[in-house]
CSV table of C-alpha atoms in Angstrom, one decimal:
chain,number,residue,atom,x,y,z
A,18,MET,CA,-59.0,-44.7,-1.6
A,19,ARG,CA,-60.4,-42.1,-4.0
A,20,PRO,CA,-58.4,-38.9,-3.9
A,21,ASN,CA,-60.2,-35.7,-3.0
A,22,TYR,CA,-59.6,-33.9,-6.3
A,23,PRO,CA,-61.9,-34.1,-9.3
A,24,PHE,CA,-60.4,-35.2,-12.6
A,25,ASN,CA,-62.9,-33.5,-14.8
A,26,CYS,CA,-61.4,-30.0,-14.4
A,27,TRP,CA,-58.8,-27.9,-16.3
A,28,TYR,CA,-55.6,-27.7,-14.2
A,29,VAL,CA,-52.4,-25.7,-14.8
A,30,ALA,CA,-49.8,-28.1,-16.2
A,31,ALA,CA,-47.0,-25.6,-16.5
A,32,LEU,CA,-46.1,-22.1,-17.2
A,33,SER,CA,-45.8,-21.2,-20.9
A,34,ASP,CA,-42.1,-20.4,-20.4
A,35,GLU,CA,-41.4,-23.9,-19.0
A,36,VAL,CA,-42.5,-25.8,-22.1
A,37,GLY,CA,-40.1,-25.8,-25.0
A,38,GLN,CA,-38.8,-28.1,-27.7
A,39,GLY,CA,-37.6,-30.6,-25.1
A,40,LEU,CA,-39.4,-33.1,-22.9
A,41,LEU,CA,-40.8,-31.7,-19.6
A,42,ALA,CA,-41.8,-34.4,-17.1
A,43,ARG,CA,-44.4,-33.6,-14.5
A,44,ARG,CA,-46.7,-35.7,-12.3
A,45,LEU,CA,-50.3,-34.3,-12.4
A,46,LEU,CA,-53.2,-35.8,-10.5
A,47,ASP,CA,-50.9,-38.8,-9.8
A,48,LYS,CA,-50.5,-39.3,-13.5
A,49,PRO,CA,-47.0,-39.2,-15.2
A,50,VAL,CA,-47.2,-36.7,-18.0
A,51,ILE,CA,-44.7,-35.2,-20.5
A,52,LEU,CA,-45.1,-31.9,-22.3
A,53,TYR,CA,-43.3,-30.4,-25.2
A,54,ARG,CA,-43.8,-27.9,-28.1
A,55,LYS,CA,-44.0,-28.9,-31.7
A,56,ALA,CA,-42.2,-26.9,-34.3
A,57,SER,CA,-45.4,-25.0,-34.9
A,58,GLY,CA,-45.3,-23.9,-31.2
A,59,GLU,CA,-48.4,-26.0,-30.2
A,60,VAL,CA,-48.0,-27.8,-26.9
A,61,VAL,CA,-48.4,-31.5,-26.7
A,62,ALA,CA,-49.2,-33.5,-23.5
A,63,MET,CA,-49.0,-37.3,-23.4
A,64,GLU,CA,-48.7,-40.1,-20.9
A,65,ASP,CA,-45.1,-40.5,-19.7
A,66,ARG,CA,-45.0,-44.3,-20.4
A,67,CYS,CA,-43.9,-46.4,-23.4
A,68,VAL,CA,-46.4,-49.0,-24.4
A,69,HIS,CA,-43.6,-51.6,-24.6
A,70,ARG,CA,-42.0,-51.9,-21.2
A,71,ALA,CA,-43.3,-48.9,-19.2
A,72,PHE,CA,-40.1,-46.9,-19.6
A,73,PRO,CA,-40.6,-43.2,-19.0
A,74,LEU,CA,-40.7,-41.4,-22.4
A,75,SER,CA,-39.3,-38.4,-20.6
A,76,GLU,CA,-36.0,-40.3,-20.5
A,77,GLY,CA,-36.0,-40.3,-24.3
A,78,CYS,CA,-35.8,-37.5,-26.9
A,79,LEU,CA,-37.6,-35.7,-29.7
A,80,ASP,CA,-37.1,-36.4,-33.4
A,81,GLY,CA,-38.8,-33.5,-34.9
A,82,ASP,CA,-42.3,-33.5,-33.5
A,83,ARG,CA,-42.1,-37.2,-32.6
A,84,VAL,CA,-41.2,-38.7,-29.2
A,85,VAL,CA,-38.6,-41.4,-29.2
A,86,CYS,CA,-38.4,-43.9,-26.2
A,87,GLY,CA,-35.0,-44.0,-24.6
A,88,TYR,CA,-35.1,-47.8,-24.1
A,89,HIS,CA,-35.9,-49.6,-27.4
A,90,GLY,CA,-36.4,-46.5,-29.7
A,91,PHE,CA,-40.2,-46.8,-30.1
A,92,LYS,CA,-41.4,-43.7,-31.8
A,93,TYR,CA,-44.7,-41.8,-31.3
A,94,ASP,CA,-46.6,-39.1,-33.2
A,95,PRO,CA,-47.9,-36.1,-31.3
A,96,ASP,CA,-51.3,-37.7,-31.1
A,97,GLY,CA,-49.8,-40.7,-29.2
A,98,THR,CA,-49.9,-43.2,-32.1
A,99,LEU,CA,-47.0,-45.6,-32.2
A,100,VAL,CA,-45.5,-45.2,-35.6
A,101,GLU,CA,-42.1,-47.1,-35.5
A,102,VAL,CA,-40.7,-50.2,-33.8
A,103,PRO,CA,-37.0,-50.3,-34.8
A,104,SER,CA,-36.8,-54.1,-34.3
A,105,GLN,CA,-39.5,-55.0,-36.8
A,106,GLU,CA,-41.1,-53.6,-40.0
A,107,ASN,CA,-44.7,-53.6,-38.9
A,108,VAL,CA,-46.3,-51.6,-36.0
A,109,PRO,CA,-48.9,-53.4,-33.8
A,110,PRO,CA,-52.2,-52.0,-35.1
A,111,GLY,CA,-53.9,-49.5,-32.7
A,112,ALA,CA,-50.9,-49.3,-30.4
A,113,GLY,CA,-50.3,-45.9,-28.8
A,114,ILE,CA,-50.4,-43.9,-25.6
A,115,ARG,CA,-52.9,-41.5,-24.2
A,116,THR,CA,-52.6,-37.8,-25.0
A,117,TYR,CA,-54.4,-35.0,-23.1
A,118,PRO,CA,-56.3,-31.9,-24.3
A,119,ILE,CA,-54.2,-28.7,-23.8
A,120,TYR,CA,-55.3,-25.1,-23.8
A,121,GLU,CA,-52.6,-22.3,-23.6
A,122,THR,CA,-53.4,-18.8,-22.3
A,123,ALA,CA,-50.1,-17.3,-21.3
A,124,PRO,CA,-48.6,-17.5,-18.8
A,125,PHE,CA,-50.5,-20.8,-18.1
A,126,VAL,CA,-50.7,-24.1,-20.0
A,127,TRP,CA,-53.9,-25.9,-19.0
A,128,ILE,CA,-54.4,-29.6,-19.1
A,129,TRP,CA,-57.5,-31.9,-19.0
A,130,LEU,CA,-56.9,-35.2,-17.4
A,131,GLY,CA,-60.5,-36.4,-17.0
A,132,GLU,CA,-63.0,-37.8,-19.4
A,133,PRO,CA,-61.7,-36.8,-22.9
A,134,GLY,CA,-65.1,-36.0,-24.4
A,135,ALA,CA,-65.9,-33.6,-21.6
A,136,ALA,CA,-63.0,-31.2,-22.1
A,137,ALA,CA,-64.6,-29.3,-24.9
A,138,LEU,CA,-67.8,-28.7,-22.9
A,139,ARG,CA,-65.9,-26.8,-20.1
A,140,PRO,CA,-63.4,-24.1,-21.1
A,141,PRO,CA,-60.6,-23.3,-18.7
A,142,PRO,CA,-61.5,-20.6,-16.1
A,143,ARG,CA,-60.9,-17.0,-16.9
A,144,VAL,CA,-59.5,-14.4,-14.5
A,145,PRO,CA,-61.8,-11.4,-14.4
A,146,TRP,CA,-59.2,-8.8,-13.6
A,147,TYR,CA,-56.6,-10.0,-16.0
A,148,LEU,CA,-58.2,-11.0,-19.3
A,149,ASP,CA,-55.7,-9.6,-21.7
A,150,GLY,CA,-52.9,-8.2,-19.6
A,151,SER,CA,-53.7,-4.6,-20.5
A,152,GLY,CA,-52.5,-2.2,-17.9
A,153,TRP,CA,-50.9,-4.9,-15.8
A,154,VAL,CA,-47.3,-6.0,-15.2
A,155,SER,CA,-46.5,-9.4,-13.7
A,156,THR,CA,-44.0,-12.0,-12.6
A,157,THR,CA,-44.4,-15.7,-12.3
A,158,GLU,CA,-43.1,-18.5,-10.1
A,159,VAL,CA,-43.5,-22.3,-9.7
A,160,LEU,CA,-43.5,-23.9,-6.3
A,161,ARG,CA,-44.1,-27.4,-5.0
A,162,VAL,CA,-45.8,-27.8,-1.6
A,163,GLU,CA,-46.0,-31.1,0.2
A,164,ALA,CA,-49.6,-30.7,1.2
A,165,ASN,CA,-53.0,-31.5,-0.2
A,166,PHE,CA,-54.4,-28.9,-2.6
A,167,LEU,CA,-57.5,-28.3,-0.5
A,168,LEU,CA,-55.3,-27.2,2.4
A,169,LEU,CA,-54.0,-24.5,0.1
A,170,HIS,CA,-57.4,-23.4,-1.0
A,171,GLU,CA,-58.6,-23.2,2.7
A,172,HIS,CA,-55.5,-21.3,3.7
A,173,TYR,CA,-55.9,-18.5,1.0
A,174,LEU,CA,-59.6,-18.2,1.6
A,175,ASP,CA,-59.0,-17.2,5.2
A,176,LEU,CA,-56.3,-14.6,5.7
A,177,THR,CA,-56.9,-14.0,9.4
A,178,ASP,CA,-53.6,-15.9,10.1
A,179,VAL,CA,-51.6,-12.8,9.0
A,180,PHE,CA,-51.4,-11.4,12.5
A,181,VAL,CA,-49.5,-14.5,13.6
A,182,THR,CA,-47.7,-15.7,10.4
A,183,HIS,CA,-47.1,-12.4,8.6
A,184,PRO,CA,-47.4,-9.6,11.2
A,185,GLU,CA,-45.1,-7.3,9.2
A,186,VAL,CA,-47.7,-6.9,6.4
A,187,VAL,CA,-50.5,-5.7,8.7
A,188,PRO,CA,-51.1,-1.9,8.6
A,189,PRO,CA,-50.2,-0.4,12.0
A,190,ASP,CA,-53.7,0.7,13.0
A,191,ILE,CA,-55.4,-2.6,12.4
A,192,GLN,CA,-55.7,-5.0,15.3
A,193,THR,CA,-58.1,-7.5,13.8
A,194,LEU,CA,-59.5,-8.1,10.4
A,195,PRO,CA,-63.1,-7.1,10.0
A,196,PRO,CA,-65.7,-9.7,9.1
A,197,LEU,CA,-66.2,-10.6,5.5
A,198,ASN,CA,-68.5,-8.0,3.9
A,199,GLU,CA,-70.0,-10.5,1.5
A,200,VAL,CA,-69.6,-14.1,0.5
A,201,GLU,CA,-71.0,-14.9,-3.0
A,202,ILE,CA,-71.6,-18.6,-3.8
A,203,SER,CA,-72.5,-20.1,-7.1
A,204,GLU,CA,-72.7,-23.8,-8.2
A,205,ARG,CA,-68.9,-24.0,-8.8
A,206,SER,CA,-67.3,-20.9,-7.2
A,207,VAL,CA,-67.0,-18.9,-4.0
A,208,ALA,CA,-66.0,-15.2,-3.7
A,209,TYR,CA,-65.7,-12.9,-0.7
A,210,THR,CA,-64.9,-9.3,-0.2
A,211,ARG,CA,-63.6,-7.4,2.9
A,212,MET,CA,-63.0,-3.7,3.4
A,213,THR,CA,-60.6,-2.6,6.2
A,214,PRO,CA,-61.1,0.7,8.1
A,215,PRO,CA,-58.8,3.6,7.2
A,216,SER,CA,-55.3,3.2,8.6
A,217,ARG,CA,-51.8,4.3,8.0
A,218,LEU,CA,-49.7,2.4,5.5
A,219,ALA,CA,-47.6,-0.6,6.4
A,220,PRO,CA,-43.9,-0.3,5.5
A,221,TRP,CA,-44.3,-2.6,2.5
A,222,GLU,CA,-47.3,-0.6,1.2
A,223,SER,CA,-45.3,2.5,1.5
A,224,ALA,CA,-42.4,0.9,-0.4
A,225,ILE,CA,-44.5,-0.2,-3.4
A,226,THR,CA,-46.6,2.9,-3.7
A,227,GLY,CA,-43.9,5.5,-2.9
A,228,LEU,CA,-46.2,7.2,-0.4
A,229,PRO,CA,-45.3,8.2,3.1
A,230,GLU,CA,-46.2,5.7,5.9
A,231,GLU,CA,-48.3,8.4,7.4
A,232,SER,CA,-50.7,8.3,4.4
A,233,VAL,CA,-54.1,6.9,5.3
A,234,ALA,CA,-55.8,4.3,3.2
A,235,THR,CA,-58.5,1.7,3.1
A,236,ARG,CA,-58.0,-1.7,1.6
A,237,ARG,CA,-60.4,-3.8,-0.5
A,238,GLU,CA,-59.6,-7.5,-0.4
A,239,GLU,CA,-61.3,-9.9,-2.8
A,240,GLY,CA,-60.7,-13.6,-2.8
A,241,THR,CA,-62.2,-16.1,-5.2
A,242,PHE,CA,-62.3,-19.8,-5.4
A,243,VAL,CA,-62.7,-19.9,-9.2
A,244,SER,CA,-62.4,-23.7,-9.6
A,245,PRO,CA,-60.6,-26.6,-7.8
A,246,ALA,CA,-57.6,-25.5,-9.9
A,247,LEU,CA,-57.6,-21.8,-9.5
A,248,HIS,CA,-57.7,-19.2,-6.7
A,249,THR,CA,-57.3,-15.4,-7.1
A,250,GLN,CA,-56.7,-12.6,-4.7
A,251,HIS,CA,-57.2,-8.9,-5.5
A,252,TYR,CA,-55.9,-6.4,-3.0
A,253,ALA,CA,-56.5,-2.6,-3.7
A,254,ILE,CA,-54.9,0.1,-1.6
A,255,GLU,CA,-57.3,3.1,-1.8
A,256,VAL,CA,-55.6,6.3,-0.5
A,257,ASP,CA,-57.9,9.0,0.9
A,258,GLY,CA,-58.4,11.6,-1.9
A,259,GLY,CA,-55.9,9.8,-4.2
A,260,ASP,CA,-55.3,6.8,-6.4
A,261,ALA,CA,-56.0,3.1,-6.0
A,262,TYR,CA,-53.1,0.7,-6.2
A,263,GLY,CA,-54.2,-2.8,-7.3
A,264,LEU,CA,-52.3,-6.0,-6.6
A,265,LEU,CA,-53.4,-9.4,-8.0
A,266,ARG,CA,-52.2,-12.9,-7.0
A,267,ILE,CA,-53.3,-15.8,-9.2
A,268,HIS,CA,-52.7,-19.3,-7.8
A,269,GLY,CA,-52.9,-22.3,-10.0
A,270,PHE,CA,-53.2,-25.3,-7.6
A,271,THR,CA,-52.6,-28.6,-9.4
A,272,PRO,CA,-52.4,-31.8,-7.3
A,273,GLU,CA,-49.3,-33.8,-7.9
A,274,SER,CA,-50.7,-36.5,-5.6
A,275,PRO,CA,-53.0,-36.6,-2.6
A,276,GLY,CA,-50.1,-35.3,-0.5
A,277,ALA,CA,-48.4,-32.7,-2.7
A,278,THR,CA,-49.4,-29.8,-4.9
A,279,HIS,CA,-47.8,-27.8,-7.8
A,280,VAL,CA,-48.4,-24.1,-7.3
A,281,PHE,CA,-48.2,-21.8,-10.4
A,282,LEU,CA,-48.1,-18.3,-9.0
A,283,GLN,CA,-48.6,-15.1,-11.0
A,284,MET,CA,-48.2,-11.7,-9.3
A,285,ALA,CA,-49.4,-8.6,-11.0
A,286,ARG,CA,-50.1,-4.9,-10.4
A,287,ASN,CA,-51.8,-2.2,-12.4
A,288,TYR,CA,-49.6,0.8,-11.7
A,289,ALA,CA,-46.0,1.9,-12.1
A,290,ASN,CA,-45.5,-0.7,-14.8
A,291,ASP,CA,-42.0,0.5,-15.8
A,292,GLU,CA,-40.7,0.5,-12.2
A,293,ASP,CA,-38.5,-2.6,-12.1
A,294,THR,CA,-37.5,-2.0,-8.4
A,295,ILE,CA,-41.2,-2.4,-7.4
A,296,THR,CA,-41.5,-5.5,-9.5
A,297,GLU,CA,-38.5,-7.1,-7.8
A,298,TYR,CA,-39.7,-5.9,-4.3
A,299,LEU,CA,-43.0,-7.6,-4.8
A,300,ARG,CA,-41.5,-10.7,-6.3
A,301,ILE,CA,-39.2,-11.2,-3.2
A,302,MET,CA,-42.0,-10.3,-0.7
A,303,PHE,CA,-44.5,-12.7,-2.2
A,304,HIS,CA,-41.9,-15.5,-2.5
A,305,GLU,CA,-41.0,-15.1,1.1
A,306,TRP,CA,-44.7,-15.1,2.0
A,307,ALA,CA,-45.3,-18.3,0.0
A,308,ALA,CA,-42.4,-20.0,1.6
A,309,ARG,CA,-43.7,-19.2,5.1
A,310,ASP,CA,-47.2,-20.4,4.1
A,311,THR,CA,-45.6,-23.6,2.7
A,312,LYS,CA,-43.9,-24.4,6.0
A,313,VAL,CA,-47.2,-24.1,7.8
A,314,LEU,CA,-49.2,-26.2,5.3
A,315,GLU,CA,-46.6,-28.9,5.1
A,316,THR,CA,-46.6,-29.2,8.9
A,317,ILE,CA,-50.4,-29.7,8.9
A,318,GLN,CA,-50.1,-32.3,6.2
A,319,ARG,CA,-47.5,-34.3,8.2
A,320,GLN,CA,-49.9,-34.2,11.2
A,321,LEU,CA,-52.8,-35.5,9.0
A,322,GLU,CA,-50.6,-38.3,7.8
A,323,GLU,CA,-49.8,-39.6,11.3
A,324,PRO,CA,-51.1,-43.2,11.8
A,325,GLY,CA,-54.7,-43.1,12.8
A,326,ALA,CA,-55.0,-39.3,12.2
A,327,ARG,CA,-58.1,-37.8,10.8
A,328,ARG,CA,-59.5,-34.3,10.5
A,329,ARG,CA,-61.2,-33.1,13.6
A,330,ASP,CA,-61.4,-29.4,12.8
A,331,ILE,CA,-63.8,-27.0,14.3
A,332,ASN,CA,-64.9,-24.1,12.1
A,333,VAL,CA,-65.4,-20.4,12.9
A,334,LYS,CA,-67.0,-17.5,11.0
A,335,ALA,CA,-63.8,-16.7,9.1
A,336,ASP,CA,-64.0,-20.2,7.5
A,337,ARG,CA,-67.3,-19.5,5.6
A,338,ALA,CA,-65.7,-19.3,2.2
A,339,ALA,CA,-63.3,-22.2,2.8
A,340,ILE,CA,-66.0,-24.5,4.0
A,341,ARG,CA,-68.1,-23.8,0.9
A,342,ALA,CA,-65.2,-24.3,-1.4
A,343,ARG,CA,-64.4,-27.7,0.1
A,344,ARG,CA,-68.0,-28.7,-0.3
A,345,ILE,CA,-68.0,-27.8,-4.0
A,346,VAL,CA,-64.9,-29.9,-4.5
A,347,MET,CA,-66.3,-32.9,-2.7
A,348,ASP,CA,-69.6,-32.6,-4.6
A,349,MET,CA,-67.6,-32.8,-7.8
A,350,VAL,CA,-65.6,-35.8,-6.6
A,351,ASP,CA,-68.8,-37.6,-5.5
A,352,ASP,CA,-70.4,-36.9,-8.8
A,353,GLU,CA,-67.4,-38.4,-10.7
A,354,THR,CA,-67.2,-41.4,-8.3
A,355,GLY,CA,-71.0,-42.1,-8.8
A,356,ARG,CA,-70.8,-41.9,-12.6
A,357,PHE,CA,-67.7,-44.2,-12.5
A,358,ALA,CA,-69.4,-46.7,-10.4
A,359,LEU,CA,-72.5,-46.7,-12.6
A,360,HIS,CA,-70.2,-47.2,-15.7
A,361,ARG,CA,-68.6,-50.2,-14.0
A,362,ILE,CA,-72.0,-51.7,-13.2
A,363,LEU,CA,-73.3,-51.2,-16.8
A,364,THR,CA,-70.0,-52.5,-18.3
A,365,ALA,CA,-70.2,-55.6,-16.1
A,366,SER,CA,-73.7,-56.4,-17.2
A,367,ASP,CA,-72.9,-56.3,-20.9
């Protein structure tokens, strides 16, 4: 059965800090991949499989910029070309393993696992509020969630669950979230905005701004399905007659397999950049938030994997953005599936 994620898309393979001059093994889109840095600092990504006996190259080592298989010592250049077979003088002509296009924009290392020739036509997505890091301070975290990546997109495109799953974060005067002010849809992205009515600060808002809990503020929430690989949330606390405090969460969602997802999380703010206590407070809070979300999503995934189970969801108004995002993803998958089927037909007729 065809998975529900497109291959012709840039996905986050790792955080920049994770990739060094050693072999990092990771399963991405159900493909075994290794990543490492050459002496020049450039990141290399290649198939984690020796051409000889399918031994994982991640069990081997590096010899300079070359990868050495840990089974029979076969050696590969960074472009995947087999350059040495210790047991004989000659190397089988044309032997090698696949390598993958890489694009690094710290803190993310992006990878293209689809059609190689299409990578150059579609640059990795850019985050509109965080183009160069100017004025922002951030932390990062890597998580693994045993749930399909679309469940994560749908979850973060509808935050109305907070009253049940995260009641402590809701400002004290807000009983329900107002409807979305606007949902903007393009061919490949979905964005929404929501403004809350004025209310006093929640305890966590008071802690990260240093303002009294009696302070009154409105909140502007912006969520964007940037691509199948990326979701962003911008949350601005706008105090009456005062400053705005901006928070940004960037989620890189990369399928490990149809039932598991790597989450590359960046959390940033645009104020009090030198206050380490605020940084640590937000890091812990967002980690706990993500852990609670993970438990919910993994429970849903287990339900969907029950024998004979299928999705029988109903949708409500709050699902507008999530429904559109799912449709974009499935259109991309259908497009790839159709082109693959056509290629097989043409190849068979040759």
